[in-house]
């Protein structure tokens, strides 16, 4: 199969406008004859479900949480980018586009990114109209702040809870459509398979998490808005329930998985404190606006710190290494995430880490508090400081925060064309679940932008183009394809319950996470990856013979839910490693130790690797087949990324 | 530290349920409360016993999914969510009682898991601005005074966890409902529908079986997001105004 991105022809700035004119329309009276399934109710899912219902389609929305409002978009802190140029500082749609492609280390599709930048301005308007209480200036207009990877202030925010406010906005729009009867909501329901009939996605099979009932739902189109797969690392900033299962089951049914090795390690997270740790907490990147990142200049001083013989405040400025400011004078502490994370790893690898484990650097607000006063700092970051205080027991107004990189976001995901359709007709992927907009590294405040762009402003146009060619009739849920899928799903659950082994699901998940973090994390090498691959193979085998899942299928059974998800993570882990091994270059979040510049920056190989790696599932324990979508850059000049 | 846990176990909604006692050992003060329960569950699994079911997801205090009544207080001794509560708030040798949130409108599903679907239905009854995607004015078209925007934000930070209901002796949902009514009544975008919204949301709240408010303020005192009691005053004002005036012309 040849991957056709279906990117419209014509000049970059006119592609989307032309495409919107050229797509087929479904007449308003006919929209009610179509049913669309939306899986996931985060920013992408909730905004898509609401917008499609407003247009007149019948929507079924599914989430595994007890309420759509709890999807993990809610935890996004810092902000959302938009090329409004309200600050008169030289921003434009083209600049946002350019920054995003460059930030992604030139591994994203130009046309998609341009469209993203283009609709970014509409998102802010939409959210304000819904009553999202963005931060404002005294004159009553919207406030902005700057974020990593950009030299303009284009980030809109609602204190450190921007994701929450945007999601509650989308959730309110969704709730209105539930009340209107246009959206039927299925909380605590997990999608376990997508059903393909006549080569098209025609529905899904789900498990009711309370009763355990396996059910089929047929539809004319299926939208996967199911987020990323960062929990393959066990420890990440993702929610505990975030999982790859929906996307992975679609992959096994024929949807290609693109660039799985592109994972983002966020530089500002609270360091790991012990083996009991279940998740990592992000400290918003916005903190890097005012906080200064440093470690001691020498290993000796760092050792004294680790032994608690001295306090951070005892170290005079001349003994501090503000390494980001020194190395990247023009971007300073605001370098993109991949660069900031890698440098934190370097200084800690040198033995200059500042906490007991040696895996932490300081994020210091001393100078900001001296300059602006504690009150102003509190008004900007109060909730983040409180959160830090609660988790660590230390007061960041008095002593510098300690931070370390952690897995945060996955740029890879299901391959989609310009219309956000996967390689299965009628199956779409939106938001973090797809691969399309962030290349090999996502810039801060761009995830919220992409989720809402896809849901509010892209899918309402592109899904119509497909549905307009589809008959109104849809297959019955008694169709043999649904029955077969239900059987397969049940069989898998029964198999997990029947193993009755020795070790818990978390035991395997933690082991998998350690392998992924050590060999497929911030730095990767061919040897390490090869080793990791065989380790995962072994682990997978052991999992399927020795995992212990208690209880039954016909009840709320959280161990069974977890086991089912971890089984998919084990398979995904292998594919991530294959992808990382295949990509013999470094780009963005994918850093292969063999490929670096003399300064230790990522060294791309544009000649051989300027493509999207899209993987096709070939069956149980078979190697997947690689398909390439060549990336064409007509508007951006590929250069060695420099933030100096 | 070593602890004794008295945990509410209930097989399903129709089961009567009761407390079971468990011991956990070598708990680090750095663990979160939920991580301590993870330890208990791993031990139970190893012994072949059904793990304790509880709701949780983001574990950073924002999704509102975790609940738990700990030693008689929703989310435990601190004014935060259970996932942000750390074991340094407890002492070695202590006995900790863990129950689900108790309210008629929040029926128990299993063990410590309750059904808070009533909150979704209240939002569906009117907790939104009627605006479709597209065709909205520029975001800076309507300036909003910073104090108003900030006040609306404070109300909007509610995470819908239900601690207010669990804290209230009447199991009233007034704080939750008033936070949404306040946010939208304060902002120009929400003012258009303020009367209808207040009436519909209050009606739905009553239909769900939540109790009345007797102004004890326990809800606000226990709210992990510090939603202020003044929201309830604002809601009462909105509701009263709506009931004595009309938009009909």
Coordinates of N, CA and C in Angstrom, one line a residue, chain A residues 231-330:
Chain A
X231 N 2.5 5.8 29.0 CA 2.5 4.8 30.2 C 3.2 3.5 29.9
X232 N 3.7 3.4 28.6 CA 4.5 2.2 28.3 C 5.8 2.2 29.2
X233 N 6.1 3.4 29.7 CA 7.3 3.6 30.6 C 6.9 3.4 32.1
X234 N 5.7 3.0 32.3 CA 5.2 2.9 33.7 C 5.2 4.2 34.4
X235 N 6.4 4.8 34.6 CA 6.4 6.1 35.2 C 6.4 7.2 34.2
X236 N 5.4 8.0 34.2 CA 5.3 9.1 33.3 C 4.4 10.1 33.9
X237 N 4.2 11.2 33.2 CA 3.2 12.2 33.8 C 1.8 11.9 33.3
X238 N 1.6 10.9 32.6 CA 0.2 10.5 32.2 C -0.6 10.1 33.4
X239 N -1.9 10.1 33.2 CA -2.8 9.5 34.2 C -2.6 8.0 34.3
X240 N -3.0 7.5 35.4 CA -2.8 6.0 35.6 C -3.5 5.2 34.6
X241 N -4.7 5.7 34.2 CA -5.5 5.0 33.2 C -5.1 5.2 31.8
X242 N -4.3 6.2 31.5 CA -3.9 6.4 30.1 C -3.3 5.2 29.5
X243 N -3.8 4.8 28.3 CA -3.3 3.6 27.7 C -3.3 3.6 26.2
X244 N -2.8 2.6 25.6 CA -2.6 2.5 24.1 C -3.7 1.6 23.5
X245 N -4.5 0.9 24.4 CA -5.3 -0.2 23.9 C -6.1 0.1 22.7
X246 N -6.9 1.2 22.7 CA -7.8 1.5 21.6 C -6.9 1.6 20.3
X247 N -5.9 2.4 20.4 CA -5.0 2.7 19.2 C -4.4 1.4 18.7
X248 N -3.9 0.6 19.7 CA -3.2 -0.6 19.4 C -4.1 -1.7 18.7
X249 N -5.3 -1.8 19.3 CA -6.2 -2.8 18.7 C -6.6 -2.3 17.2
X250 N -6.7 -1.0 17.0 CA -6.9 -0.5 15.6 C -5.7 -0.8 14.8
X251 N -4.5 -0.7 15.3 CA -3.3 -1.0 14.6 C -3.3 -2.5 14.2
X252 N -3.7 -3.3 15.1 CA -3.7 -4.8 14.8 C -4.8 -5.1 13.7
X253 N -5.7 -4.2 13.6 CA -6.8 -4.4 12.5 C -6.4 -3.7 11.2
X254 N -5.2 -3.1 11.2 CA -4.8 -2.6 9.9 C -4.4 -1.1 9.8
X255 N -4.6 -0.4 10.9 CA -4.2 1.0 10.9 C -2.6 1.1 11.2
X256 N -1.9 1.8 10.3 CA -0.5 1.9 10.5 C -0.2 2.8 11.7
X257 N 0.9 2.4 12.4 CA 1.4 3.2 13.5 C 2.6 3.9 13.1
X258 N 2.6 5.2 13.2 CA 3.7 6.1 12.7 C 4.6 6.6 13.8
X259 N 5.9 6.5 13.6 CA 6.9 7.1 14.4 C 6.8 6.7 15.9
X260 N 6.6 5.5 16.2 CA 6.3 5.2 17.6 C 7.5 5.5 18.6
X261 N 8.7 5.7 18.0 CA 9.9 6.0 18.9 C 9.9 7.4 19.3
X262 N 9.1 8.3 18.7 CA 9.1 9.7 19.1 C 8.4 9.9 20.4
X263 N 9.2 10.0 21.5 CA 8.5 10.3 22.8 C 9.1 11.5 23.4
X264 N 8.3 12.2 24.1 CA 8.9 13.5 24.6 C 9.2 13.3 26.1
X265 N 10.4 13.6 26.5 CA 10.8 13.6 27.9 C 10.7 15.1 28.3
X266 N 9.9 15.4 29.3 CA 9.7 16.7 29.7 C 10.7 17.1 30.7
X267 N 11.4 18.3 30.6 CA 12.5 18.6 31.5 C 12.1 18.9 32.9
X268 N 10.9 19.4 33.1 CA 10.6 19.9 34.5 C 9.6 19.1 35.2
X269 N 10.0 17.9 35.7 CA 9.1 17.1 36.5 C 9.8 16.9 37.9
X270 N 8.9 16.6 38.8 CA 9.4 16.3 40.2 C 10.2 15.0 40.2
X271 N 11.4 15.0 40.7 CA 12.2 13.8 40.6 C 11.6 12.5 41.3
X272 N 12.0 11.4 40.8 CA 11.6 10.1 41.5 C 12.1 10.1 42.9
X273 N 11.2 9.7 43.8 CA 11.7 9.6 45.2 C 11.9 8.2 45.7
X274 N 11.4 7.2 45.0 CA 11.6 5.9 45.5 C 10.9 4.8 44.7
X275 N 11.0 3.5 45.0 CA 10.5 2.4 44.2 C 8.9 2.4 44.3
X276 N 8.4 3.0 45.3 CA 6.9 3.0 45.5 C 6.2 3.9 44.4
X277 N 7.0 4.7 43.8 CA 6.4 5.8 43.0 C 5.5 5.2 41.9
X278 N 4.3 5.8 41.8 CA 3.3 5.3 40.8 C 3.2 6.2 39.6
X279 N 3.6 7.4 39.8 CA 3.5 8.3 38.6 C 4.4 9.5 38.9
X280 N 4.7 10.3 37.9 CA 5.5 11.5 38.0 C 4.7 12.7 37.8
X281 N 5.1 13.8 38.4 CA 4.3 15.0 38.3 C 5.1 16.1 37.6
X282 N 4.4 16.6 36.7 CA 5.0 17.7 35.9 C 4.9 19.0 36.6
X283 N 6.0 19.8 36.5 CA 5.9 21.2 36.9 C 5.9 22.0 35.6
X284 N 4.9 22.8 35.4 CA 4.7 23.4 34.1 C 6.0 24.1 33.5
X285 N 6.2 23.9 32.2 CA 7.3 24.5 31.5 C 7.2 26.1 31.7
X286 N 6.1 26.6 32.0 CA 6.0 28.1 32.1 C 6.9 28.5 33.2
X287 N 7.2 27.6 34.2 CA 8.1 28.0 35.2 C 9.5 28.4 34.7
X288 N 9.8 27.9 33.5 CA 11.2 28.3 33.0 C 11.2 29.7 32.5
X289 N 10.0 30.4 32.5 CA 10.0 31.8 32.2 C 10.8 32.6 33.3
X290 N 10.6 32.2 34.5 CA 11.1 33.0 35.6 C 12.2 32.2 36.5
X291 N 12.1 30.9 36.4 CA 13.0 30.1 37.1 C 14.3 29.9 36.4
X292 N 15.4 29.8 37.1 CA 16.7 29.6 36.4 C 17.2 28.2 36.8
X293 N 17.6 27.5 35.7 CA 18.1 26.1 35.9 C 19.6 26.1 36.2
X294 N 20.0 25.4 37.3 CA 21.4 25.3 37.5 C 21.8 24.0 38.3
X295 N 23.1 23.7 38.2 CA 23.7 22.7 39.1 C 25.0 23.3 39.6
X296 N 25.6 22.7 40.6 CA 26.9 23.2 41.0 C 28.0 23.1 39.9
X297 N 29.0 23.9 40.0 CA 30.0 23.8 38.9 C 30.8 22.6 39.1
X298 N 31.0 22.1 40.3 CA 31.9 20.9 40.5 C 31.1 19.8 41.1
X299 N 31.7 18.6 40.9 CA 31.1 17.4 41.5 C 31.2 17.4 43.0
X300 N 32.3 18.0 43.5 CA 32.6 18.0 45.0 C 31.4 18.8 45.7
X301 N 31.0 19.9 45.1 CA 30.0 20.7 45.7 C 28.7 19.9 45.7
X302 N 28.5 19.2 44.5 CA 27.2 18.5 44.3 C 27.2 17.3 45.4
X303 N 28.3 16.7 45.6 CA 28.3 15.7 46.6 C 27.9 16.2 48.0
X304 N 28.5 17.4 48.4 CA 28.1 17.9 49.7 C 26.6 18.2 49.7
X305 N 26.0 18.6 48.6 CA 24.6 18.9 48.6 C 23.8 17.6 48.8
X306 N 24.3 16.5 48.1 CA 23.6 15.3 48.2 C 23.6 14.7 49.6
X307 N 24.7 15.0 50.3 CA 24.9 14.5 51.7 C 24.2 15.5 52.6
X308 N 23.6 16.5 52.1 CA 22.9 17.5 52.9 C 23.9 18.3 53.9
X309 N 25.2 18.3 53.5 CA 26.1 19.1 54.3 C 26.0 20.6 54.1
X310 N 25.6 20.9 52.9 CA 25.3 22.3 52.6 C 23.9 22.5 52.0
X311 N 23.4 23.7 52.0 CA 22.1 24.0 51.4 C 22.3 24.7 50.1
X312 N 21.4 24.6 49.2 CA 21.5 25.3 47.9 C 21.9 26.8 48.1
X313 N 21.2 27.4 49.1 CA 21.4 28.9 49.2 C 22.9 29.2 49.6
X314 N 23.6 28.2 50.2 CA 25.0 28.4 50.6 C 25.9 28.5 49.4
X315 N 25.5 28.1 48.3 CA 26.4 28.1 47.1 C 26.4 29.4 46.4
X316 N 27.5 30.1 46.4 CA 27.6 31.4 45.8 C 27.4 31.3 44.3
X317 N 27.0 32.4 43.6 CA 26.8 32.4 42.2 C 28.0 31.9 41.4
X318 N 29.2 32.2 41.8 CA 30.3 31.8 41.0 C 30.5 30.3 41.0
X319 N 29.9 29.6 42.0 CA 30.0 28.2 42.0 C 28.8 27.5 41.4
X320 N 27.9 28.3 40.8 CA 26.7 27.7 40.1 C 26.9 27.7 38.6
X321 N 26.5 26.6 38.0 CA 26.5 26.6 36.6 C 25.1 26.7 36.0
X322 N 24.8 27.9 35.5 CA 23.5 28.0 34.9 C 23.6 27.5 33.5
X323 N 23.6 26.2 33.3 CA 24.2 25.6 32.1 C 23.3 25.9 30.9
X324 N 22.0 26.1 31.0 CA 21.2 26.4 29.8 C 21.5 27.8 29.3
X325 N 21.6 28.8 30.3 CA 21.9 30.2 29.9 C 23.3 30.3 29.3
X326 N 24.2 29.5 29.9 CA 25.6 29.6 29.4 C 25.7 29.0 28.0
X327 N 25.1 27.9 27.8 CA 25.3 27.2 26.5 C 24.4 27.7 25.4
X328 N 23.2 28.2 25.7 CA 22.3 28.7 24.7 C 21.9 30.2 25.1
X329 N 22.8 31.1 24.9 CA 22.5 32.5 25.4 C 21.2 33.1 24.8
X330 N 20.9 32.8 23.6 CA 19.7 33.5 23.0 C 18.4 32.9 23.5

